[in-house]
Short mmCIF file of C-alpha atoms in Angstrom, two decimals:
data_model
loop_
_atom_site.label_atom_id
_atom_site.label_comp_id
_atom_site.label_asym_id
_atom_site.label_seq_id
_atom_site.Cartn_x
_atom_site.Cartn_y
_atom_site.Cartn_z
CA UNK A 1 81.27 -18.77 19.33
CA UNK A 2 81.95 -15.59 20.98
CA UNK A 3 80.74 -14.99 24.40
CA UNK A 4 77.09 -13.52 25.14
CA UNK A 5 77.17 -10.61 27.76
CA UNK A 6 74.06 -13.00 29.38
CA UNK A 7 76.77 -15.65 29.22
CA UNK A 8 78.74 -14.29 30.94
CA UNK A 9 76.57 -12.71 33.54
CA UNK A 10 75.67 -16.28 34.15
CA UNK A 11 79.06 -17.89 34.37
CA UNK A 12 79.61 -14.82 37.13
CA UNK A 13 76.51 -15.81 38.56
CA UNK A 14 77.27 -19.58 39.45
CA UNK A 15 79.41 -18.79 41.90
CA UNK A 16 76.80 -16.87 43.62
CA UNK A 17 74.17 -19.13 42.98
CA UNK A 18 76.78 -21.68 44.96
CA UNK A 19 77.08 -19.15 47.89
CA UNK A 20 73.36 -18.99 48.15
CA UNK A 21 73.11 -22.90 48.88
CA UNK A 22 76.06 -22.41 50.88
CA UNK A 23 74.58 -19.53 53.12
CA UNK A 24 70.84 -21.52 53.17
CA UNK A 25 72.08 -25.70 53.51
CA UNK A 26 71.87 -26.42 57.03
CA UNK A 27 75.17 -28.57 57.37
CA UNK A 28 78.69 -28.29 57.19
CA UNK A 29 80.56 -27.23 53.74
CA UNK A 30 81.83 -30.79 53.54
CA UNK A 31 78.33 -32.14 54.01
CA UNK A 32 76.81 -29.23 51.33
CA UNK A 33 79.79 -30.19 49.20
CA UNK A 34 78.77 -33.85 48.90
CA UNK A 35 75.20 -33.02 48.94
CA UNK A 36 75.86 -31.10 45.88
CA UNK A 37 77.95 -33.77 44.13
CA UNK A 38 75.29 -36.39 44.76
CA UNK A 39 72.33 -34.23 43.08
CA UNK A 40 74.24 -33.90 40.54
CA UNK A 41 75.25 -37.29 39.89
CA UNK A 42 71.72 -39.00 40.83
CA UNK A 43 69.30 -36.29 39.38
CA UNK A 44 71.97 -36.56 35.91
CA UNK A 45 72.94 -33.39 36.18
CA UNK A 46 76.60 -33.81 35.59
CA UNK A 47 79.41 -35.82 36.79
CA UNK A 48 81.81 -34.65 39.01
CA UNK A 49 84.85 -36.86 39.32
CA UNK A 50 84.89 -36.40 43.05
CA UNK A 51 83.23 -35.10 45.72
CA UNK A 52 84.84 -31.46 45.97
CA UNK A 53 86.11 -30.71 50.19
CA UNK A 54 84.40 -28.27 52.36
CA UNK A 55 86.88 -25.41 51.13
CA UNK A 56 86.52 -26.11 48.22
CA UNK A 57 83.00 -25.39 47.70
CA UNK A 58 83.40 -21.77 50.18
CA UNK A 59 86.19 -20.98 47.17
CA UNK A 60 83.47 -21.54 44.86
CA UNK A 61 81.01 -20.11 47.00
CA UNK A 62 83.15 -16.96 47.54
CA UNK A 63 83.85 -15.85 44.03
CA UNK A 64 85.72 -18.79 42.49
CA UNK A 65 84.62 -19.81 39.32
CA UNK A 66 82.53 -23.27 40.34
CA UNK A 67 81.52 -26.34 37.35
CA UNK A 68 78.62 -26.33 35.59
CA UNK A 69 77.27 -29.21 37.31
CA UNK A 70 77.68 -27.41 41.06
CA UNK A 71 75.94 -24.25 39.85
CA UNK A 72 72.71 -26.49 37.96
CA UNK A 73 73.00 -28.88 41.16
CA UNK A 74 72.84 -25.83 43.90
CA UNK A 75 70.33 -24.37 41.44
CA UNK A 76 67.99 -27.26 41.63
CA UNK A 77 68.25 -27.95 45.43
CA UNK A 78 67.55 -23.82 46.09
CA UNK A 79 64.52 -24.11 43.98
CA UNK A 80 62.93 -27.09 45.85
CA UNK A 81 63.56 -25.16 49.25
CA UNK A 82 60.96 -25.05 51.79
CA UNK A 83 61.30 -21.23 52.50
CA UNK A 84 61.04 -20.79 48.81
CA UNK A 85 64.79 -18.60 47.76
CA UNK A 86 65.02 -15.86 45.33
CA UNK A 87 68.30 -14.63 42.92
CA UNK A 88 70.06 -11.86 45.50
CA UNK A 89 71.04 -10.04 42.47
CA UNK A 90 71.36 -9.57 38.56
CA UNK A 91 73.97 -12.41 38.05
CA UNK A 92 72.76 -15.08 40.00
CA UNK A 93 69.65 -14.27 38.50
CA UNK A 94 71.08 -15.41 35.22
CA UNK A 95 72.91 -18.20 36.84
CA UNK A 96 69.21 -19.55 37.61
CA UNK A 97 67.84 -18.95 34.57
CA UNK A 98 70.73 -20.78 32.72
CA UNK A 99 70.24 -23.31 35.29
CA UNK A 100 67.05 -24.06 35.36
CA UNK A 101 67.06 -24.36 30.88
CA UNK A 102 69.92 -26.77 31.36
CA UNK A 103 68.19 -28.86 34.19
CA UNK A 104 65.10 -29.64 32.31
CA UNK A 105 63.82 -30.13 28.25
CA UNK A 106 61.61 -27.76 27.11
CA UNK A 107 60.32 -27.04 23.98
CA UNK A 108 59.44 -23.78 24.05
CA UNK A 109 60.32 -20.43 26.03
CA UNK A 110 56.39 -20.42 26.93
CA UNK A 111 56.40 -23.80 28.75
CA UNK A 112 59.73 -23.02 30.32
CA UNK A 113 58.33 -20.03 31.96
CA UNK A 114 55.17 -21.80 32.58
CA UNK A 115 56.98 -24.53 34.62
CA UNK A 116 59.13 -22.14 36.86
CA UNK A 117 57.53 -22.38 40.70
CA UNK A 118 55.50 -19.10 41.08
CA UNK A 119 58.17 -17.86 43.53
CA UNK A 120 60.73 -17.41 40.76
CA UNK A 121 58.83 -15.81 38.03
CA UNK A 122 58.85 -12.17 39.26
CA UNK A 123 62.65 -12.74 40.16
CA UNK A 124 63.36 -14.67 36.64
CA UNK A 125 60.82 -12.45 33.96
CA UNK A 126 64.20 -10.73 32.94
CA UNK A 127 66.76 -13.21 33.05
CA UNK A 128 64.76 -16.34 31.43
CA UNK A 129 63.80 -14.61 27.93
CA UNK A 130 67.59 -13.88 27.57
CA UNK A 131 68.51 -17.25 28.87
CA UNK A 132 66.15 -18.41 26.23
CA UNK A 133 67.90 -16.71 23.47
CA UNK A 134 71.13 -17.46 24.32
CA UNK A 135 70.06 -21.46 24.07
CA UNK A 136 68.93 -20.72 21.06
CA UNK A 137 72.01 -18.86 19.71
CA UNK A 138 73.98 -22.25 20.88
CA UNK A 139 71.75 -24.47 19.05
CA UNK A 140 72.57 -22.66 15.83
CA UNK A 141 75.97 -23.73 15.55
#
């Protein structure tokens, strides 16, 4: 399957999606790093093989391309924040989006959207219709 342009936006977005919990976790790298790699091994939402090192998730943090699990895991701590984060721009908008249709089952677009804590819907009413499509163009094939 060729790549979407919200794809790809996305994929370019989980980096800064990784920054985000980088620049709001209130611990070392090496502590966000296993933090990160815990979520997403006890809330299922992937399985790293290891626990990435400090640098490792700055490099991902910083522009490198991170896994899928680090994005949906930094995705799902940011949205359970106290002081309630928003997307800093268009691509980590669509990281969340992606994110959050990955992290969780939903049936339809309309109970996805309904579910979204009132803090994101504002930032997310453009990205999470075109996440929506997109999951639908992938379960076509």
């Amino acid at each position: 399957m060729p790549e979407t342009p919200f794809y790809a936006k996305a994929m370019r977005g989980a980096s800064h999606l990784v920054g985000h919990w980088l620049l709001l976790g209130q611990a070392s790298p090496q502590r966000l790093a296993m933090i990160l790699a815990d979520t997403a091994r006890v809330a299922k939402l992937g399985e790293p093989e290891e626990t990435p090192s400090g640098p490792t998730l700055e490099a991902w943090g910083s522009g490198a391309q991170p896994p899928l699990w680090a994005a949906r895991s930094a995705s799902f701590l940011l949205t359970q924040m106290p002081a309630r984060p928003t997307p800093r721009d268009e691509a980590e908008a669509c990281a969340w989006a992606y994110c959050w249709l990955r992290n969780r089952d939903f049936d339809s677009f309309e109970e996805a959207e309904a579910a979204l804590p009132d803090h994101l819907r504002e930032a997310l009413a453009e990205a999470l219709p075109e996440a929506w499509a997109d999951r639908i163009s992938q379960r076509l094939i």
